[in-house]
C-alpha cells in the first residue's frame, strides 16, 4: 500500500432516469481515474432519485441483485481503469428482503465485499424503514460465506475500508467498531438534504451537525473520513411535500478531523484528495485513545436505555 | 426544572499559589451568580497549576479528601449563592489511591455526587497515569454506598449532569453512556494546551479537533455540552520542556453542536449562556438516533481490538 492514496468522492445530481444517472456516474468515474484517483467513492443510491420520499410498493422494481446490472457495470469500470470503486445499490436479497447496500469493487473487477446499512432512518420524506431491512448483526460463530455482515471493514488493495452508509454516520458506535476491526478509512455514501420550509438558521445547524459529527468520528478514531453526498432538488412524487434539496457539501477530512476538501451545496463535483495513509500512525502515537478505552466499563452500550 | 437554565463556564489562569487561585475562583463564581448563573462549571484542577507536567511524589501533598477544604469552600459558596457548582479536585481517597475527581455541589451546599475521571491520559507533559487511579467501573450488583462510580449522571436541582473530565472527551463511549443513563447536559472540566514547539497549523488542528469532537458528542446524543478549559502559560518545573500554553477556548454548545458561546485562547472569561432545556426533546424527535441504535451488534465495543 502506498503512503499517499489519491481518493475521489463524487457529488452528483440525479434524474428520474436510471440509465442517464449511470452514464453520468461513469463519466465522472473516468474523469476521476484520469486525474489519478485510485479509490472512487459514489454517493448513496446513485442510480436513482431518492425514492424513499414516498412509500410505494412499485418502487421495489428499482432493486437489483449483487452481482447484478449496476455492480457489473461498476466491476467493468474498476477493471478497465484499475481502480477501487465504492458503489451504493438498492439490493434485492430475496423476495421481501431488500437492503441499502454499499458494494466495494476491487481493481480487478471482483467484488471485494458488501456492507448492508445497519441503522435505518425513518422520518417524514425519508421513509427508509419501509424499503430497507437493516443489515444483519455479525454473530460471532456464524460462518458468513457469501456477504460481509455487521460492522466489518472490507479489505482491498488500497487499504481496509470501513464502509458505512448515511444514517450510520450519526452513530459513534459504528465508526468505533470499524476502527477496532482495523479500518484505515471511514466511508459514508450519503443522501441527506434540507426541507426548504425550515428556517435558514435551522438548515445551517443541520448541515454543520452533519459535517461535525463525522469529523468527530475521524478525530475519535484517528482516521480519515470520505463522505460523498447527493446534490440538487428532487420533488416529492406524492406531492405532499415540497421535496428535498440535497445539500451536497461532500467532504474528505484527515485523522484530526481537518477538512481536506469540501464541495458546495449546489454543484456536482469530483473531490480529489491525496490522503497520507501513514498519518493515522503518527496521530495514534500523540493521541493514543485506543490505549485507554475502559472496556471494563462499556457493557451498558448494548442497552437500549438505562431506566 | 425551568425551561431556560443560565449556565456559567469559568476559564481561569492559575498561579503557583492555591489560596490565590481559590480566591480568584470565588470572585468569578460570585460574579457569575450576580449575572444570574444557576449552574457554574469550573475547569479541571482549578486550585493549582497543572502539576502533571512532572512526576514528583511530593506533589501528592496537593491532594484533598472529599469532603475537604476545597469542597467545603465550594459548598459554602453554592449555599450562600443558591447555585449548583461543578468543581474539580485532586482527590485523596486512601493512602496510595488518588483520583482526578469532579464534585457536584447542590444549591443547599450538600454534595450531590462525584465523578472520578475514567480515562487517564499519559503523554509527554501530561503524566496523569502517575498521579491518578482511573475511576471504578460500575459493577452491576455492587452497592455504591458512598461515591458514584462509572458513567453515572449526577442528579441536581438544575437537571441530571453527565459530568466527565478532560481526556474522557475523546471517548464517544463516555458521552453515550451518560446520555443513555439520562444525562441532560454533558460537562467536561478540562486542562489542555499546546506545546509551542509544534507548528502553527498543527496547533490549530489540535484545537479544532478538541472543539469538534465534543460538538460531535453533543450532536450524537442531542445534548448541550459545557466545556471550561484552563488558559495561560505554565512552566515545566523540571525545566525539561518549555511548559504548556493552555489554549482556553472554553465553550458551550447546544444539542445540534451549535456553538452558543466560546472564549478566546489568551484571556480569563466567564462564559454565560441561557440553555434551552427543552431543545433536546425537540431535537430527539427530528433526529431520533436513540430509536435506531443496533444494540444487537455492539458487543465488540467491549473488546480492546478485533485482531
XYZ file of C-alpha atoms in Angstrom:
614
model
C 0.000 0.000 0.000
C 1.368 3.398 -0.955
C 1.926 6.214 1.546
C -0.268 8.536 -0.488
C -3.660 7.413 -1.683
C -5.485 9.538 -4.213
C -9.183 9.436 -3.410
C -12.179 10.805 -5.279
C -15.605 11.458 -3.774
C -18.295 12.110 -6.374
C -21.146 14.510 -5.629
C -23.874 14.049 -8.189
C -27.308 15.271 -9.210
C -29.777 12.515 -10.126
C -32.513 12.469 -12.752
C -35.603 10.226 -12.836
C -33.824 8.077 -15.457
C -31.523 5.321 -14.204
C -29.572 4.989 -17.479
C -28.861 8.708 -17.585
C -27.639 8.624 -13.996
C -25.357 5.649 -14.536
C -23.922 7.197 -17.674
C -23.191 10.405 -15.798
C -21.582 8.437 -12.962
C -19.482 6.515 -15.466
C -18.185 9.755 -16.991
C -17.320 11.125 -13.566
C -15.520 7.929 -12.553
C -13.490 8.019 -15.766
C -12.607 11.667 -15.117
C -11.544 10.857 -11.563
C -9.375 7.987 -12.785
C -7.764 10.270 -15.392
C -6.968 12.639 -12.546
C -5.167 9.812 -10.800
C -7.794 8.574 -8.345
C -7.046 5.087 -7.015
C -10.230 4.917 -4.962
C -13.547 6.405 -6.119
C -16.489 6.694 -3.714
C -20.025 7.264 -5.001
C -22.952 8.741 -3.129
C -25.813 6.722 -1.636
C -28.251 5.145 -4.139
C -26.606 6.954 -7.052
C -28.521 5.182 -9.801
C -31.854 6.807 -8.980
C -33.512 9.774 -7.432
C -34.048 9.300 -3.718
C -37.149 7.117 -3.939
C -37.777 6.948 -0.164
C -39.690 10.239 -0.240
C -42.838 8.114 -0.543
C -43.872 4.568 0.354
C -44.732 2.883 -2.927
C -44.585 -0.878 -3.476
C -43.935 -0.384 -7.209
C -40.555 1.130 -6.387
C -39.174 -2.221 -5.273
C -38.720 -2.720 -9.020
C -35.705 -0.434 -8.718
C -33.877 -3.048 -6.656
C -31.150 -5.288 -8.096
C -29.233 -8.328 -7.014
C -25.494 -8.218 -6.283
C -23.918 -9.168 -8.609
C -26.398 -7.532 -10.962
C -26.538 -4.895 -13.682
C -25.158 -1.967 -11.684
C -22.449 -3.893 -9.843
C -21.432 -5.478 -13.155
C -21.129 -2.047 -14.731
C -19.009 -0.831 -11.798
C -16.896 -4.003 -11.979
C -16.160 -3.436 -15.653
C -15.196 0.167 -14.939
C -12.992 -0.727 -11.971
C -11.171 -3.338 -14.021
C -10.684 -1.197 -17.103
C -9.491 1.787 -15.050
C -7.569 -0.305 -12.489
C -9.202 1.464 -9.539
C -11.231 0.517 -6.473
C -14.855 1.738 -6.511
C -17.350 2.039 -3.664
C -20.869 1.986 -5.090
C -24.301 2.006 -3.467
C -27.121 -0.260 -4.544
C -30.762 -0.866 -3.618
C -30.239 -4.586 -3.153
C -32.840 -7.320 -3.595
C -31.561 -10.137 -1.392
C -34.707 -12.248 -1.609
C -38.402 -11.756 -2.200
C -39.441 -9.395 0.586
C -35.870 -8.715 1.789
C -34.212 -5.597 0.441
C -31.153 -3.753 1.696
C -29.426 -0.407 1.249
C -26.066 -1.852 0.334
C -22.620 -0.494 -0.373
C -20.588 -2.634 -2.726
C -16.808 -2.447 -2.921
C -15.251 -3.400 -6.239
C -11.573 -4.373 -6.381
C -9.383 -3.049 -9.182
C -9.540 -6.424 -10.948
C -13.337 -6.097 -11.168
C -14.104 -8.599 -8.430
C -16.436 -7.794 -5.553
C -14.246 -7.205 -2.503
C -17.237 -7.104 -0.194
C -20.580 -5.537 0.598
C -21.942 -3.636 3.570
C -25.659 -3.532 4.297
C -26.737 -0.343 6.051
C -27.192 -1.159 9.720
C -29.039 1.899 11.049
C -32.176 2.662 9.046
C -33.802 6.089 9.421
C -37.439 6.900 9.108
C -38.751 10.402 9.248
C -41.005 12.486 7.017
C -39.591 12.316 3.479
C -37.071 9.621 4.396
C -39.252 6.509 4.697
C -36.372 4.064 4.638
C -37.809 1.571 7.125
C -40.434 0.740 4.511
C -37.818 -0.209 1.921
C -34.748 -1.489 3.735
C -34.234 -4.386 6.106
C -31.381 -3.443 8.456
C -28.101 -5.282 7.863
C -27.531 -8.478 9.832
C -25.642 -8.179 13.092
C -22.474 -10.191 12.937
C -22.962 -13.306 15.003
C -19.613 -14.391 16.448
C -19.779 -18.050 15.465
C -21.716 -17.602 12.299
C -19.984 -18.521 9.066
C -20.554 -15.688 6.612
C -19.910 -17.457 3.380
C -21.500 -15.010 0.983
C -21.743 -11.496 2.343
C -19.943 -9.492 4.943
C -22.254 -8.525 7.738
C -22.220 -6.256 10.760
C -19.520 -3.646 11.156
C -16.721 -5.373 9.277
C -14.173 -3.464 7.176
C -13.689 -4.592 3.601
C -10.130 -5.427 2.612
C -8.897 -4.019 -0.690
C -5.629 -3.272 -2.472
C -5.884 0.361 -1.298
C -6.478 -0.498 2.344
C -9.104 -1.768 4.749
C -12.284 0.239 4.130
C -14.740 0.992 6.938
C -17.744 1.443 4.681
C -20.912 2.675 6.377
C -23.969 4.360 4.881
C -25.664 7.710 5.611
C -27.736 7.367 8.845
C -24.884 5.251 10.276
C -22.904 8.491 10.356
C -24.790 9.700 13.425
C -23.652 6.647 15.420
C -20.195 6.801 17.022
C -20.582 3.086 17.771
C -20.437 2.213 14.058
C -17.274 4.213 13.408
C -15.603 2.814 16.516
C -16.424 -0.804 15.617
C -14.983 -0.327 12.131
C -11.832 1.236 13.616
C -11.451 -1.529 16.197
C -11.673 -4.054 13.368
C -8.802 -2.374 11.540
C -10.462 0.059 9.137
C -7.978 2.562 7.693
C -10.599 4.840 6.168
C -14.185 5.606 7.155
C -16.508 5.981 4.164
C -20.099 7.266 4.172
C -22.099 7.319 0.916
C -24.917 9.715 1.767
C -28.213 11.228 0.613
C -29.197 13.981 3.013
C -30.844 17.315 2.432
C -32.998 20.150 3.590
C -36.670 20.706 3.904
C -36.659 24.218 2.462
C -39.549 25.128 4.765
C -37.120 25.022 7.683
C -35.662 28.393 8.590
C -32.199 29.308 7.334
C -30.548 29.050 10.746
C -32.047 25.583 11.309
C -30.811 24.472 7.877
C -27.332 25.750 8.712
C -27.317 23.923 12.063
C -28.339 20.687 10.343
C -25.586 20.924 7.733
C -22.972 21.870 10.338
C -24.079 18.978 12.548
C -23.741 16.553 9.655
C -20.187 17.638 8.878
C -19.180 17.957 12.530
C -20.374 14.586 13.772
C -18.398 12.848 11.017
C -15.299 14.944 11.673
C -15.798 13.793 15.263
C -15.586 10.147 14.143
C -12.361 10.959 12.294
C -10.923 12.528 15.450
C -12.104 9.900 17.940
C -10.722 7.106 15.761
C -7.712 8.912 14.250
C -8.918 8.005 10.760
C -9.685 9.925 7.553
C -13.353 10.203 6.553
C -14.717 10.261 2.989
C -18.307 11.404 2.706
C -19.918 11.985 -0.722
C -23.447 13.381 -0.636
C -26.122 13.866 -3.265
C -26.874 17.373 -4.556
C -29.876 19.072 -6.146
C -33.598 19.366 -5.553
C -35.796 16.301 -6.032
C -39.600 16.670 -5.945
C -41.835 14.533 -3.754
C -43.680 12.235 -6.209
C -46.714 12.180 -3.902
C -46.932 15.973 -3.944
C -47.434 16.013 -0.173
C -44.257 17.992 0.483
C -42.021 20.389 -1.404
C -39.434 17.659 -1.874
C -35.852 17.520 -0.633
C -32.984 19.833 -1.502
C -29.962 17.584 -1.112
C -27.263 19.718 0.436
C -24.115 18.377 -1.196
C -21.148 19.576 0.873
C -19.415 16.265 0.272
C -16.111 16.307 2.104
C -12.930 14.456 2.853
C -11.146 15.049 6.156
C -7.959 13.770 7.742
C -7.456 11.849 11.014
C -7.587 15.023 13.129
C -10.900 15.917 11.519
C -9.186 18.557 9.388
C -11.124 19.287 6.205
C -9.007 18.396 3.176
C -11.629 19.233 0.563
C -15.321 20.114 0.573
C -17.895 20.674 -2.176
C -20.590 23.341 -2.126
C -24.326 22.891 -1.709
C -25.441 23.339 -5.311
C -22.986 21.892 -7.844
C -21.848 18.478 -8.949
C -18.240 17.888 -8.010
C -15.431 15.337 -8.086
C -13.493 15.934 -4.876
C -9.914 14.744 -5.300
C -7.546 14.424 -2.356
C -4.196 12.820 -1.630
C -4.631 11.057 1.679
C -1.469 10.391 3.685
C -2.066 6.805 4.798
C 0.737 6.997 7.383
C -0.744 9.965 9.208
C -3.032 7.816 11.396
C 0.040 6.024 12.763
C 1.517 9.404 13.785
C -1.738 10.655 15.291
C -2.371 7.467 17.273
C 1.062 7.954 18.864
C 0.392 11.509 20.052
C -3.269 10.919 20.958
C -3.460 7.217 21.863
C -7.161 6.925 22.645
C -7.258 3.232 21.876
C -4.754 2.523 24.651
C -7.050 3.921 27.321
C -10.531 2.708 26.403
C -12.381 1.492 29.531
C -13.581 -1.777 28.092
C -14.391 -2.885 31.646
C -16.985 -0.109 31.878
C -18.691 -0.120 28.466
C -21.143 -3.013 28.928
C -24.155 -0.722 29.058
C -23.554 0.401 25.458
C -25.581 -2.646 24.445
C -28.582 -1.455 26.440
C -31.435 0.496 24.855
C -31.658 2.888 27.782
C -30.739 2.793 31.443
C -34.004 3.437 33.239
C -36.766 22.448 36.397
C -37.038 25.629 34.372
C -37.098 25.740 30.569
C -34.121 28.078 30.490
C -31.057 27.324 32.542
C -28.430 30.024 32.901
C -25.038 28.357 32.893
C -21.560 29.766 33.507
C -18.290 28.137 32.445
C -15.241 29.721 34.037
C -11.949 29.899 32.130
C -9.166 30.750 34.520
C -5.441 31.335 34.727
C -3.714 29.586 37.657
C -0.789 30.727 39.789
C 1.541 28.539 41.862
C -0.413 29.577 44.962
C -3.519 27.569 45.864
C -5.069 30.293 48.057
C -4.712 32.904 45.337
C -6.346 30.555 42.828
C -9.271 29.709 45.093
C -9.814 33.375 45.904
C -9.875 34.205 42.198
C -12.285 31.331 41.538
C -14.516 32.532 44.368
C -14.688 36.047 42.866
C -15.555 34.635 39.460
C -18.270 32.382 40.894
C -19.796 35.327 42.749
C -19.714 37.388 39.539
C -21.388 34.577 37.610
C -24.095 34.251 40.253
C -24.676 38.019 40.147
C -25.147 37.646 36.398
C -27.849 35.075 37.087
C -25.971 31.797 36.658
C -27.812 28.854 38.217
C -25.057 26.361 37.356
C -21.346 27.240 37.441
C -18.765 24.873 35.983
C -15.069 25.208 36.857
C -12.092 23.970 34.865
C -10.103 20.830 35.704
C -7.898 21.013 38.830
C -8.621 24.705 39.252
C -6.946 25.089 42.631
C -3.418 24.603 41.301
C -1.206 24.885 38.291
C -1.292 21.721 36.197
C 1.113 19.663 38.321
C 1.186 16.640 35.988
C 3.912 18.228 33.855
C 6.394 16.249 36.003
C 6.287 13.093 38.111
C 7.050 14.200 41.657
C 5.951 12.281 44.755
C 5.931 15.496 46.805
C 3.024 16.775 44.742
C 0.643 14.238 46.266
C 0.540 16.776 49.114
C -1.756 18.816 46.860
C -4.460 16.170 47.174
C -7.503 16.553 49.426
C -10.284 14.384 50.703
C -13.908 14.943 49.668
C -15.398 16.475 51.721
C -12.295 18.546 52.407
C -11.112 22.156 52.356
C -11.884 22.901 48.697
C -15.208 21.087 48.526
C -16.205 22.788 51.809
C -15.368 26.176 50.315
C -17.421 25.374 47.199
C -20.286 24.090 49.373
C -20.372 27.325 51.331
C -20.402 29.337 48.106
C -23.109 27.199 46.497
C -25.302 27.558 49.565
C -24.803 31.303 50.030
C -25.388 31.993 46.311
C -28.113 29.329 45.891
C -26.427 27.839 42.807
C -25.121 24.444 41.698
C -21.326 24.257 41.277
C -19.215 21.679 39.443
C -15.690 21.728 40.843
C -12.607 19.632 40.174
C -10.399 18.224 42.909
C -7.200 16.170 43.154
C -8.775 13.642 45.498
C -7.002 11.544 48.099
C -9.248 8.510 48.512
C -6.793 6.475 50.589
C -3.050 6.204 51.068
C -1.747 5.380 47.586
C -5.126 5.899 45.857
C -5.703 9.308 44.290
C -8.279 10.376 41.714
C -8.957 13.280 39.390
C -12.448 13.952 40.653
C -15.273 16.248 39.714
C -17.506 17.192 42.608
C -21.033 18.477 42.147
C -22.374 20.735 44.877
C -26.124 21.231 45.239
C -27.516 24.700 45.882
C -28.069 23.815 49.548
C -24.349 23.166 49.920
C -24.623 19.377 50.003
C -22.526 17.142 47.779
C -24.840 15.880 45.030
C -22.237 13.444 43.753
C -18.725 12.938 42.485
C -17.266 11.582 39.272
C -13.773 10.110 39.157
C -12.085 10.537 35.781
C -12.330 7.218 33.967
C -9.892 7.671 31.065
C -6.446 8.757 32.229
C -4.006 10.195 29.668
C -0.256 9.936 29.739
C 1.903 11.666 27.234
C 4.887 13.995 27.489
C 3.929 16.858 29.813
C 0.674 15.174 30.876
C 1.885 12.403 33.203
C -1.526 11.690 34.688
C -1.150 7.934 34.992
C 1.459 8.611 37.693
C -0.978 10.601 39.805
C -4.472 9.324 39.143
C -6.053 5.926 39.609
C -8.804 5.576 36.983
C -12.359 5.751 38.336
C -14.019 2.464 39.262
C -16.142 0.799 36.629
C -19.695 0.473 37.822
C -20.249 -3.125 38.772
C -23.887 -4.042 38.164
C -24.571 -5.667 41.514
C -22.274 -3.520 43.572
C -23.823 -1.301 46.183
C -22.297 2.139 45.796
C -22.973 3.494 49.215
C -20.515 6.374 49.247
C -19.479 7.548 45.809
C -20.953 7.448 42.378
C -18.795 5.417 40.049
C -18.588 4.628 36.370
C -20.510 6.719 33.877
C -23.400 7.771 36.062
C -25.069 11.180 35.789
C -25.397 13.213 38.956
C -28.914 14.384 39.796
C -29.287 18.015 40.838
C -31.976 20.663 41.089
C -30.900 22.025 37.680
C -31.016 18.656 35.917
C -29.148 15.390 35.569
C -25.490 16.245 34.894
C -23.278 13.992 32.763
C -20.018 15.104 34.322
C -16.865 13.778 32.667
C -13.294 15.098 32.809
C -10.865 16.213 30.070
C -9.362 13.073 28.400
C -12.838 11.481 28.644
C -13.855 13.995 25.976
C -12.117 11.986 23.256
C -14.282 8.932 24.000
C -17.734 8.797 22.394
C -18.464 5.819 24.653
C -18.378 8.013 27.761
C -20.766 10.618 26.354
C -23.137 7.919 25.093
C -23.234 6.079 28.420
C -24.037 9.313 30.244
C -26.799 10.064 27.729
C -28.240 6.545 27.969
C -28.368 6.983 31.739
C -30.426 10.132 31.396
C -27.885 12.971 31.437
C -29.411 16.274 30.289
C -26.094 18.099 29.982
C -22.576 16.885 29.194
C -19.898 18.668 31.214
C -16.117 18.480 30.692
C -13.803 20.357 33.097
C -10.558 20.473 31.118
C -6.851 21.373 31.185
C -5.455 21.075 27.675
C -2.912 23.155 25.820
C -0.226 23.495 23.239
C 3.407 22.620 23.080
C 4.506 25.885 21.482
C 7.237 23.989 19.629
C 4.534 22.450 17.443
C 3.937 24.286 14.200
C 1.031 26.732 13.953
C -1.029 24.518 11.650
C -0.619 21.535 13.984
C -1.676 23.683 16.940
C -4.741 24.811 15.030
C -5.664 21.216 14.111
C -5.369 20.176 17.749
C -7.600 22.976 18.992
C -10.148 22.377 16.232
C -10.154 18.649 16.987
C -10.783 19.325 20.678
C -13.779 21.547 19.971
C -15.105 19.352 17.156
C -15.041 16.006 18.931
C -17.063 17.463 21.813
C -19.525 19.151 19.468
C -19.797 15.657 17.956
C -20.861 14.262 21.329
C -23.491 16.986 21.594
C -24.820 16.064 18.158
C -24.714 12.272 18.538
C -26.535 12.493 21.869
C -28.725 15.548 21.207
C -27.401 17.194 24.371
C -25.759 20.528 25.228
C -22.048 20.437 26.138
C -20.296 22.700 28.653
C -16.515 22.641 28.451
C -14.412 25.082 30.521
C -10.663 24.930 29.878
C -7.658 26.424 31.616
C -5.836 29.362 29.999
C -2.315 30.769 30.184
C 1.250 29.517 30.052
C 2.579 27.334 32.887
C 6.282 26.457 33.019
C 7.577 22.899 33.366
C 9.003 22.755 36.924
C 11.612 20.211 35.777
C 12.839 22.562 33.062
C 12.858 19.695 30.556
C 10.292 21.314 28.286
C 9.045 24.799 27.539
C 5.900 24.143 29.538
C 2.300 24.145 28.354
C 0.285 27.006 26.905
C -3.253 26.146 27.909
C -5.435 27.077 24.979
C -8.604 28.283 26.676
C -11.373 28.334 24.057
C -13.847 27.167 26.663
C -17.200 26.753 25.008
C -20.845 25.917 25.471
C -22.796 24.363 22.600
C -26.368 23.267 22.078
C -27.774 19.813 21.215
C -27.047 20.235 17.486
C -23.436 21.067 18.309
C -24.098 24.735 17.620
C -21.654 26.994 19.471
C -23.555 29.217 21.906
C -20.505 30.944 23.364
C -16.747 30.471 23.157
C -13.806 32.141 24.906
C -10.504 33.040 23.250
C -7.105 31.434 23.763
C -5.493 34.047 25.986
C -7.911 35.644 28.442
C -9.794 34.634 31.550
C -13.519 34.558 30.905
C -16.877 33.779 32.481
C -18.968 32.331 29.647
C -22.654 32.872 30.363
C -25.349 31.167 28.338
C -29.076 30.543 28.617
C -29.547 26.891 27.726
C -32.986 25.870 26.476
C -33.533 22.655 28.424
C -36.473 21.663 26.207
C -34.473 21.779 22.979
C -33.148 18.209 23.359
C -36.722 16.930 23.363
C -37.341 18.710 20.036
C -34.082 17.501 18.503
C -34.592 13.888 19.569
C -37.924 13.978 17.726
C -36.460 15.147 14.404
C -33.235 13.122 14.669
C -34.171 10.095 16.779
C -30.814 8.336 16.920
C -31.642 6.541 20.148
C -34.566 4.765 18.483
C -32.320 3.051 15.943
C -29.219 2.018 17.896
C -28.177 -1.536 16.871
C -27.734 -2.874 20.379
C -27.714 -6.377 18.888
C -24.499 -5.514 17.029
C -22.458 -3.500 19.542
C -20.966 -6.307 21.641
C -17.479 -5.794 20.256
C -17.306 -2.301 21.785
C -16.081 -4.023 24.947
C -13.128 -5.552 23.096
C -9.692 -3.947 23.104
C -9.176 -4.641 19.396
C -10.518 -7.121 16.891
C -7.436 -8.932 15.601
